[in-house]
PDB file of C-alpha atoms in Angstrom:
ATOM      1  CA  MET B  28      78.038  78.201 106.379  1.00  0.00           C
ATOM      2  CA  ALA B  29      81.380  77.756 104.604  1.00  0.00           C
ATOM      3  CA  VAL B  30      81.276  78.011 100.811  1.00  0.00           C
ATOM      4  CA  SER B  31      83.279  75.421  98.897  1.00  0.00           C
ATOM      5  CA  VAL B  32      85.831  76.601  96.359  1.00  0.00           C
ATOM      6  CA  HIS B  33      86.599  74.470  93.322  1.00  0.00           C
ATOM      7  CA  ILE B  34      89.909  74.917  91.515  1.00  0.00           C
ATOM      8  CA  PRO B  35      90.001  72.256  88.762  1.00  0.00           C
ATOM      9  CA  GLU B  36      93.778  72.347  88.330  1.00  0.00           C
ATOM     10  CA  TYR B  37      94.545  72.152  92.056  1.00  0.00           C
ATOM     11  CA  LEU B  38      94.934  69.039  94.233  1.00  0.00           C
ATOM     12  CA  ASP B  39      92.055  66.575  93.822  1.00  0.00           C
ATOM     13  CA  ASP B  40      92.053  65.170  97.360  1.00  0.00           C
ATOM     14  CA  CYS B  41      91.616  68.331  99.434  1.00  0.00           C
ATOM     15  CA  GLU B  42      88.528  70.318 100.378  1.00  0.00           C
ATOM     16  CA  LEU B  43      88.782  74.089  99.889  1.00  0.00           C
ATOM     17  CA  VAL B  44      86.545  76.729 101.464  1.00  0.00           C
ATOM     18  CA  ALA B  45      86.228  80.455 100.856  1.00  0.00           C
ATOM     19  CA  ALA B  46      87.807  82.288 103.786  1.00  0.00           C
ATOM     20  CA  GLU B  47      87.413  85.972 102.904  1.00  0.00           C
ATOM     21  CA  ASP B  48      85.314  86.395 106.062  1.00  0.00           C
ATOM     22  CA  LEU B  49      88.558  86.082 108.034  1.00  0.00           C
ATOM     23  CA  ALA B  50      89.607  89.445 106.609  1.00  0.00           C
ATOM     24  CA  ARG B  51      87.354  91.150 109.155  1.00  0.00           C
ATOM     25  CA  GLU B  52      89.577  89.866 111.987  1.00  0.00           C
ATOM     26  CA  PRO B  53      92.768  91.707 112.979  1.00  0.00           C
ATOM     27  CA  ALA B  54      93.993  88.374 114.416  1.00  0.00           C
ATOM     28  CA  PHE B  55      93.927  86.901 110.914  1.00  0.00           C
ATOM     29  CA  TRP B  56      96.104  89.634 109.449  1.00  0.00           C
ATOM     30  CA  LEU B  57      98.627  89.414 112.257  1.00  0.00           C
ATOM     31  CA  ALA B  58      98.775  85.618 111.971  1.00  0.00           C
ATOM     32  CA  HIS B  59      99.032  85.717 108.169  1.00  0.00           C
ATOM     33  CA  LEU B  60     101.948  88.125 108.237  1.00  0.00           C
ATOM     34  CA  LEU B  61     103.877  86.695 111.173  1.00  0.00           C
ATOM     35  CA  LEU B  62     103.520  83.114 109.915  1.00  0.00           C
ATOM     36  CA  THR B  63     104.708  83.971 106.416  1.00  0.00           C
ATOM     37  CA  VAL B  64     107.225  86.816 106.570  1.00  0.00           C
ATOM     38  CA  GLY B  65     107.397  87.928 110.201  1.00  0.00           C
ATOM     39  CA  ASP B  66     108.458  86.501 113.541  1.00  0.00           C
ATOM     40  CA  PRO B  67     105.868  84.007 114.871  1.00  0.00           C
ATOM     41  CA  SER B  68     107.223  84.450 118.412  1.00  0.00           C
ATOM     42  CA  GLU B  69     106.063  88.095 118.522  1.00  0.00           C
ATOM     43  CA  ASP B  70     103.682  89.078 121.309  1.00  0.00           C
ATOM     44  CA  PRO B  71     100.300  89.696 119.617  1.00  0.00           C
ATOM     45  CA  GLU B  72      99.233  92.021 122.424  1.00  0.00           C
ATOM     46  CA  ARG B  73     101.744  94.585 121.086  1.00  0.00           C
ATOM     47  CA  TYR B  74      99.564  94.906 118.017  1.00  0.00           C
ATOM     48  CA  GLY B  75      96.222  95.085 119.803  1.00  0.00           C
ATOM     49  CA  VAL B  76      95.310  91.409 119.353  1.00  0.00           C
ATOM     50  CA  ASP B  77      94.352  89.297 122.365  1.00  0.00           C
ATOM     51  CA  GLU B  78      96.780  86.395 122.763  1.00  0.00           C
ATOM     52  CA  SER B  79      94.067  83.742 123.075  1.00  0.00           C
ATOM     53  CA  VAL B  80      92.292  85.053 119.969  1.00  0.00           C
ATOM     54  CA  TYR B  81      95.576  85.040 118.073  1.00  0.00           C
ATOM     55  CA  GLU B  82      96.436  81.486 119.116  1.00  0.00           C
ATOM     56  CA  GLU B  83      92.967  80.300 118.132  1.00  0.00           C
ATOM     57  CA  MET B  84      93.399  81.886 114.706  1.00  0.00           C
ATOM     58  CA  VAL B  85      96.812  80.251 114.199  1.00  0.00           C
ATOM     59  CA  GLU B  86      95.332  76.859 115.095  1.00  0.00           C
ATOM     60  CA  HIS B  87      92.435  77.390 112.702  1.00  0.00           C
ATOM     61  CA  LEU B  88      94.674  78.389 109.803  1.00  0.00           C
ATOM     62  CA  GLY B  89      96.914  75.345 110.285  1.00  0.00           C
ATOM     63  CA  ASP B  90      94.370  72.634 111.155  1.00  0.00           C
ATOM     64  CA  PRO B  91      94.893  69.627 108.813  1.00  0.00           C
ATOM     65  CA  LYS B  92      91.550  68.125 109.841  1.00  0.00           C
ATOM     66  CA  GLU B  93      89.550  71.054 108.510  1.00  0.00           C
ATOM     67  CA  PRO B  94      88.955  72.224 104.908  1.00  0.00           C
ATOM     68  CA  TRP B  95      91.766  74.418 103.639  1.00  0.00           C
ATOM     69  CA  PRO B  96      91.054  78.181 103.789  1.00  0.00           C
ATOM     70  CA  VAL B  97      91.244  80.046 100.466  1.00  0.00           C
ATOM     71  CA  LEU B  98      91.300  83.803  99.880  1.00  0.00           C
ATOM     72  CA  ARG B  99      90.950  85.278  96.404  1.00  0.00           C
ATOM     73  CA  VAL B 100      91.965  88.496  94.666  1.00  0.00           C
ATOM     74  CA  PRO B 101      90.237  88.942  91.291  1.00  0.00           C
ATOM     75  CA  PHE B 102      92.018  91.240  88.873  1.00  0.00           C
ATOM     76  CA  ALA B 103      91.825  92.347  85.256  1.00  0.00           C
ATOM     77  CA  SER B 104      90.433  90.301  82.362  1.00  0.00           C
ATOM     78  CA  GLY B 105      89.069  87.437  84.451  1.00  0.00           C
ATOM     79  CA  HIS B 106      92.301  86.529  86.265  1.00  0.00           C
ATOM     80  CA  THR B 107      92.333  85.643  89.965  1.00  0.00           C
ATOM     81  CA  ALA B 108      95.121  85.367  92.513  1.00  0.00           C
ATOM     82  CA  TYR B 109      94.610  82.639  95.123  1.00  0.00           C
ATOM     83  CA  VAL B 110      96.101  82.209  98.580  1.00  0.00           C
ATOM     84  CA  VAL B 111      95.609  78.725 100.030  1.00  0.00           C
ATOM     85  CA  TYR B 112      96.472  77.548 103.526  1.00  0.00           C
ATOM     86  CA  ALA B 113      97.599  74.040 102.542  1.00  0.00           C
ATOM     87  CA  ASN B 114      97.627  71.922 105.711  1.00  0.00           C
ATOM     88  CA  PHE B 115      98.917  68.376 105.522  1.00  0.00           C
ATOM     89  CA  GLU B 116      99.396  66.212 108.593  1.00  0.00           C
ATOM     90  CA  ASP B 117     103.134  66.813 108.644  1.00  0.00           C
ATOM     91  CA  VAL B 118     103.602  70.194 106.977  1.00  0.00           C
ATOM     92  CA  ASN B 119     101.819  73.544 106.594  1.00  0.00           C
ATOM     93  CA  ASN B 120     102.370  75.843 103.635  1.00  0.00           C
ATOM     94  CA  VAL B 121     100.708  78.985 102.365  1.00  0.00           C
ATOM     95  CA  GLU B 122     100.530  78.748  98.573  1.00  0.00           C
ATOM     96  CA  PHE B 123     100.126  81.660  96.157  1.00  0.00           C
ATOM     97  CA  PHE B 124      99.125  81.264  92.528  1.00  0.00           C
ATOM     98  CA  VAL B 125      97.150  82.875  89.728  1.00  0.00           C
ATOM     99  CA  ARG B 126      94.575  81.331  87.459  1.00  0.00           C
ATOM    100  CA  HIS B 127      92.376  82.057  84.483  1.00  0.00           C
ATOM    101  CA  PRO B 128      89.494  79.696  83.632  1.00  0.00           C
ATOM    102  CA  ASP B 129      90.689  79.381  80.008  1.00  0.00           C
ATOM    103  CA  TRP B 130      94.210  78.184  80.863  1.00  0.00           C
ATOM    104  CA  GLY B 131      93.774  74.639  82.112  1.00  0.00           C
ATOM    105  CA  ARG B 132      96.740  75.189  84.460  1.00  0.00           C
ATOM    106  CA  LEU B 133      97.891  77.305  87.393  1.00  0.00           C
ATOM    107  CA  GLY B 134     100.580  79.952  87.439  1.00  0.00           C
ATOM    108  CA  TYR B 135     102.560  79.540  90.666  1.00  0.00           C
ATOM    109  CA  LEU B 136     103.822  82.656  92.407  1.00  0.00           C
ATOM    110  CA  GLY B 137     105.456  80.857  95.328  1.00  0.00           C
ATOM    111  CA  GLN B 138     104.782  79.650  98.833  1.00  0.00           C
ATOM    112  CA  CYS B 139     105.670  80.209 102.482  1.00  0.00           C
ATOM    113  CA  GLY B 140     106.399  77.360 104.858  1.00  0.00           C
ATOM    114  CA  ALA B 141     108.771  74.437 105.085  1.00  0.00           C
ATOM    115  CA  ASP B 142     109.535  74.625 101.357  1.00  0.00           C
ATOM    116  CA  GLY B 143     109.494  78.376 100.864  1.00  0.00           C
ATOM    117  CA  ALA B 144     109.741  79.771  97.347  1.00  0.00           C
ATOM    118  CA  GLY B 145     109.622  83.338  96.128  1.00  0.00           C
ATOM    119  CA  PRO B 146     109.364  86.166  95.441  1.00  0.00           C
ATOM    120  CA  GLY B 147     106.392  85.896  93.133  1.00  0.00           C
ATOM    121  CA  LEU B 148     105.495  89.517  92.425  1.00  0.00           C
ATOM    122  CA  SER B 149     107.400  92.611  91.372  1.00  0.00           C
ATOM    123  CA  TRP B 150     106.434  95.961  92.862  1.00  0.00           C
ATOM    124  CA  ALA B 151     104.549  96.967  89.697  1.00  0.00           C
ATOM    125  CA  GLU B 152     102.609  93.691  89.673  1.00  0.00           C
ATOM    126  CA  PHE B 153     101.942  93.855  93.399  1.00  0.00           C
ATOM    127  CA  THR B 154     100.428  97.329  93.214  1.00  0.00           C
ATOM    128  CA  ALA B 155      98.417  96.425  90.108  1.00  0.00           C
ATOM    129  CA  LEU B 156      96.774  93.530  91.965  1.00  0.00           C
ATOM    130  CA  VAL B 157      96.231  95.616  95.092  1.00  0.00           C
ATOM    131  CA  GLU B 158      94.561  98.418  93.126  1.00  0.00           C
ATOM    132  CA  ALA B 159      92.730  96.297  90.539  1.00  0.00           C
ATOM    133  CA  PRO B 160      89.044  97.208  90.111  1.00  0.00           C
ATOM    134  CA  GLN B 161      86.659  94.551  91.383  1.00  0.00           C
ATOM    135  CA  ASP B 162      85.053  92.741  88.451  1.00  0.00           C
ATOM    136  CA  SER B 163      83.954  89.610  90.319  1.00  0.00           C
ATOM    137  CA  ALA B 164      81.443  88.890  93.062  1.00  0.00           C
ATOM    138  CA  GLU B 165      84.013  86.721  94.850  1.00  0.00           C
ATOM    139  CA  GLY B 166      87.161  87.660  96.712  1.00  0.00           C
ATOM    140  CA  LEU B 167      88.608  90.615  98.558  1.00  0.00           C
ATOM    141  CA  THR B 168      87.631  94.105  97.450  1.00  0.00           C
ATOM    142  CA  ASP B 169      89.533  96.251  99.965  1.00  0.00           C
ATOM    143  CA  ALA B 170      92.950  97.490  98.802  1.00  0.00           C
ATOM    144  CA  SER B 171      94.509  97.335 102.280  1.00  0.00           C
ATOM    145  CA  GLN B 172      93.414  93.728 102.686  1.00  0.00           C
ATOM    146  CA  ARG B 173      94.747  92.810  99.263  1.00  0.00           C
ATOM    147  CA  LEU B 174      98.059  94.460 100.097  1.00  0.00           C
ATOM    148  CA  LEU B 175      98.526  92.505 103.316  1.00  0.00           C
ATOM    149  CA  LEU B 176      97.373  89.238 101.765  1.00  0.00           C
ATOM    150  CA  LEU B 177      99.831  89.393  98.869  1.00  0.00           C
ATOM    151  CA  LEU B 178     102.739  90.977 100.729  1.00  0.00           C
ATOM    152  CA  PRO B 179     104.570  87.651 101.319  1.00  0.00           C
ATOM    153  CA  MET B 180     105.094  87.347  97.560  1.00  0.00           C
ATOM    154  CA  LEU B 181     106.564  90.826  97.079  1.00  0.00           C
ATOM    155  CA  GLY B 182     110.253  91.055  96.285  1.00  0.00           C
ATOM    156  CA  ASP B 183     111.895  93.716  94.182  1.00  0.00           C
ATOM    157  CA  ALA B 184     115.207  95.552  94.260  1.00  0.00           C
ATOM    158  CA  ASP B 185     113.414  98.603  92.888  1.00  0.00           C
ATOM    159  CA  MET B 186     111.074  99.417  95.788  1.00  0.00           C
ATOM    160  CA  PRO B 187     109.768 102.996  96.016  1.00  0.00           C
ATOM    161  CA  GLY B 188     110.086 105.126  99.124  1.00  0.00           C
ATOM    162  CA  GLU B 189     106.341 105.110  99.733  1.00  0.00           C
ATOM    163  CA  ALA B 190     106.201 101.328 100.232  1.00  0.00           C
ATOM    164  CA  HIS B 191     106.735 101.586 103.985  1.00  0.00           C
ATOM    165  CA  GLY B 192     103.993 104.172 104.452  1.00  0.00           C
ATOM    166  CA  MET B 193     101.557 102.119 102.383  1.00  0.00           C
ATOM    167  CA  MET B 194     102.273  99.075 104.515  1.00  0.00           C
ATOM    168  CA  ALA B 195     101.873 100.913 107.840  1.00  0.00           C
ATOM    169  CA  GLN B 196      98.593 102.448 106.694  1.00  0.00           C
ATOM    170  CA  ALA B 197      97.240  99.063 105.571  1.00  0.00           C
ATOM    171  CA  LEU B 198      98.150  97.491 108.921  1.00  0.00           C
ATOM    172  CA  SER B 199      96.237 100.197 110.777  1.00  0.00           C
ATOM    173  CA  GLN B 200      93.242 100.016 108.460  1.00  0.00           C
ATOM    174  CA  CYS B 201      93.027  96.259 108.959  1.00  0.00           C
ATOM    175  CA  GLY B 202      92.733  96.686 112.708  1.00  0.00           C
ATOM    176  CA  LEU B 203      96.248  96.418 114.109  1.00  0.00           C
ATOM    177  CA  HIS B 204      97.430  98.934 116.688  1.00  0.00           C
ATOM    178  CA  PRO B 205      98.420 102.157 114.870  1.00  0.00           C
ATOM    179  CA  GLY B 206     101.225 102.795 117.343  1.00  0.00           C
ATOM    180  CA  ALA B 207     102.953  99.558 116.343  1.00  0.00           C
ATOM    181  CA  ALA B 208     102.156  99.664 112.621  1.00  0.00           C
ATOM    182  CA  ASP B 209     105.272 101.614 111.645  1.00  0.00           C
ATOM    183  CA  GLU B 210     107.645  99.226 113.402  1.00  0.00           C
ATOM    184  CA  LEU B 211     105.855  96.162 112.059  1.00  0.00           C
ATOM    185  CA  ALA B 212     105.920  97.555 108.521  1.00  0.00           C
ATOM    186  CA  THR B 213     109.692  97.968 108.799  1.00  0.00           C
ATOM    187  CA  ALA B 214     110.093  94.387 110.022  1.00  0.00           C
ATOM    188  CA  LEU B 215     107.866  92.938 107.295  1.00  0.00           C
ATOM    189  CA  LEU B 216     109.500  94.820 104.446  1.00  0.00           C
ATOM    190  CA  GLY B 217     112.987  94.040 105.722  1.00  0.00           C
ATOM    191  CA  GLU B 218     116.102  96.150 105.759  1.00  0.00           C
ATOM    192  CA  ASP B 219     117.604  97.766 102.693  1.00  0.00           C
ATOM    193  CA  GLU B 220     118.515  94.868 100.442  1.00  0.00           C
ATOM    194  CA  PRO B 221     122.100  94.341  99.288  1.00  0.00           C
ATOM    195  CA  ASP B 222     123.245  94.052  95.717  1.00  0.00           C
ATOM    196  CA  GLY B 223     121.730  90.940  94.206  1.00  0.00           C
ATOM    197  CA  ALA B 224     118.180  91.615  95.466  1.00  0.00           C
ATOM    198  CA  PRO B 225     115.475  90.335  93.100  1.00  0.00           C
ATOM    199  CA  CYS B 226     115.327  92.086  89.751  1.00  0.00           C
ATOM    200  CA  TRP B 227     112.547  91.720  87.193  1.00  0.00           C
ATOM    201  CA  THR B 228     113.043  91.787  83.443  1.00  0.00           C
ATOM    202  CA  VAL B 229     110.994  91.111  80.341  1.00  0.00           C
ATOM    203  CA  THR B 230     112.798  88.999  77.753  1.00  0.00           C
ATOM    204  CA  THR B 231     112.110  88.321  74.098  1.00  0.00           C
ATOM    205  CA  ASP B 232     110.664  84.914  75.069  1.00  0.00           C
ATOM    206  CA  SER B 233     107.555  86.227  76.835  1.00  0.00           C
ATOM    207  CA  PRO B 234     105.799  89.498  77.714  1.00  0.00           C
ATOM    208  CA  ILE B 235     105.630  88.298  81.338  1.00  0.00           C
ATOM    209  CA  ALA B 236     108.522  89.452  83.529  1.00  0.00           C
ATOM    210  CA  VAL B 237     110.874  86.899  85.045  1.00  0.00           C
ATOM    211  CA  CYS B 238     112.732  87.124  88.370  1.00  0.00           C
ATOM    212  CA  SER B 239     116.466  86.941  88.975  1.00  0.00           C
ATOM    213  CA  SER B 240     116.147  85.156  92.334  1.00  0.00           C
ATOM    214  CA  SER B 241     117.189  81.506  92.327  1.00  0.00           C
ATOM    215  CA  TYR B 242     114.429  80.815  94.882  1.00  0.00           C
ATOM    216  CA  SER B 243     111.603  82.161  92.738  1.00  0.00           C
ATOM    217  CA  PRO B 244     109.288  79.978  90.619  1.00  0.00           C
ATOM    218  CA  ARG B 245     109.231  82.958  88.286  1.00  0.00           C
ATOM    219  CA  GLN B 246     112.675  82.365  86.880  1.00  0.00           C
ATOM    220  CA  ILE B 247     110.522  81.126  84.000  1.00  0.00           C
ATOM    221  CA  PRO B 248     107.441  82.952  82.631  1.00  0.00           C
ATOM    222  CA  LEU B 249     104.377  82.644  84.846  1.00  0.00           C
ATOM    223  CA  ALA B 250     101.869  79.996  83.706  1.00  0.00           C
ATOM    224  CA  LEU B 251     104.359  78.664  81.180  1.00  0.00           C
ATOM    225  CA  GLY B 252     102.578  76.947  78.307  1.00  0.00           C
ATOM    226  CA  ILE B 253      99.580  79.237  77.946  1.00  0.00           C
ATOM    227  CA  THR B 254      99.022  80.666  74.467  1.00  0.00           C
ATOM    228  CA  PRO B 255     100.807  83.838  73.325  1.00  0.00           C
ATOM    229  CA  SER B 256      97.561  85.823  73.483  1.00  0.00           C
ATOM    230  CA  GLN B 257      96.868  84.524  76.991  1.00  0.00           C
ATOM    231  CA  ALA B 258     100.404  85.419  78.049  1.00  0.00           C
ATOM    232  CA  GLN B 259      99.969  88.961  76.715  1.00  0.00           C
ATOM    233  CA  ALA B 260      96.631  89.306  78.519  1.00  0.00           C
ATOM    234  CA  LEU B 261      98.254  88.124  81.762  1.00  0.00           C
ATOM    235  CA  ALA B 262     101.177  90.500  81.353  1.00  0.00           C
ATOM    236  CA  ASP B 263      98.758  93.384  80.745  1.00  0.00           C
ATOM    237  CA  ALA B 264      96.650  92.398  83.788  1.00  0.00           C
ATOM    238  CA  LEU B 265      99.720  92.122  86.020  1.00  0.00           C
ATOM    239  CA  ASN B 266     100.758  95.621  85.045  1.00  0.00           C
ATOM    240  CA  GLY B 267      97.358  97.277  85.346  1.00  0.00           C
ATOM    241  CA  ARG B 268      96.752  97.472  81.622  1.00  0.00           C
ATOM    242  CA  GLY B 269      93.913  94.957  81.402  1.00  0.00           C
TER     243      GLY B 269
END
């Protein structure tokens, strides 16, 4: 039975359900990645996923008549990252945001879909969320699953050499064909980025890094308007210091 998820600051007129059970399905991971940052026309059989199973998963993730699937990544000091498949009758988006129960607001990372916005995470933040110890009974606990879930929000000019290997390993561990994982990792991470790729800096206005990309919601500090102590706690959590 699906478990309802309540996010007080989110849309009032939509029903949300916990969807972490989907993480057991390789078809989910392939659909999540191809629909957000990959090529949706790819042949799923190349990656060890039956075409009919893949198509069924895509339909499920984008069905506007069903409750919206939500996957959660708890991280330090009571923060949680959310990924919501927001399915309206005329548009489908995948929304990424963070929340703390004391804020009274959401901190938007970005979204994939018709109105794409991002990136929402630097490399340091991305790895901190992937590797964060589990301090909640809800959400994903596996690092490979967290990595694939949050990958669409990653964007950083300062990417380390091991990023590709981490991605390929996560793809294999989540059930995709190991022989195709290397090529898919390359496609998902993109080619070497030219000058002007997203850079992240901390200013005197906030301890939370801001992004140089004009497409990123994080041109301003994440969760703008939270208290200074809350902002410091978020900055620490996003950098693995919480």
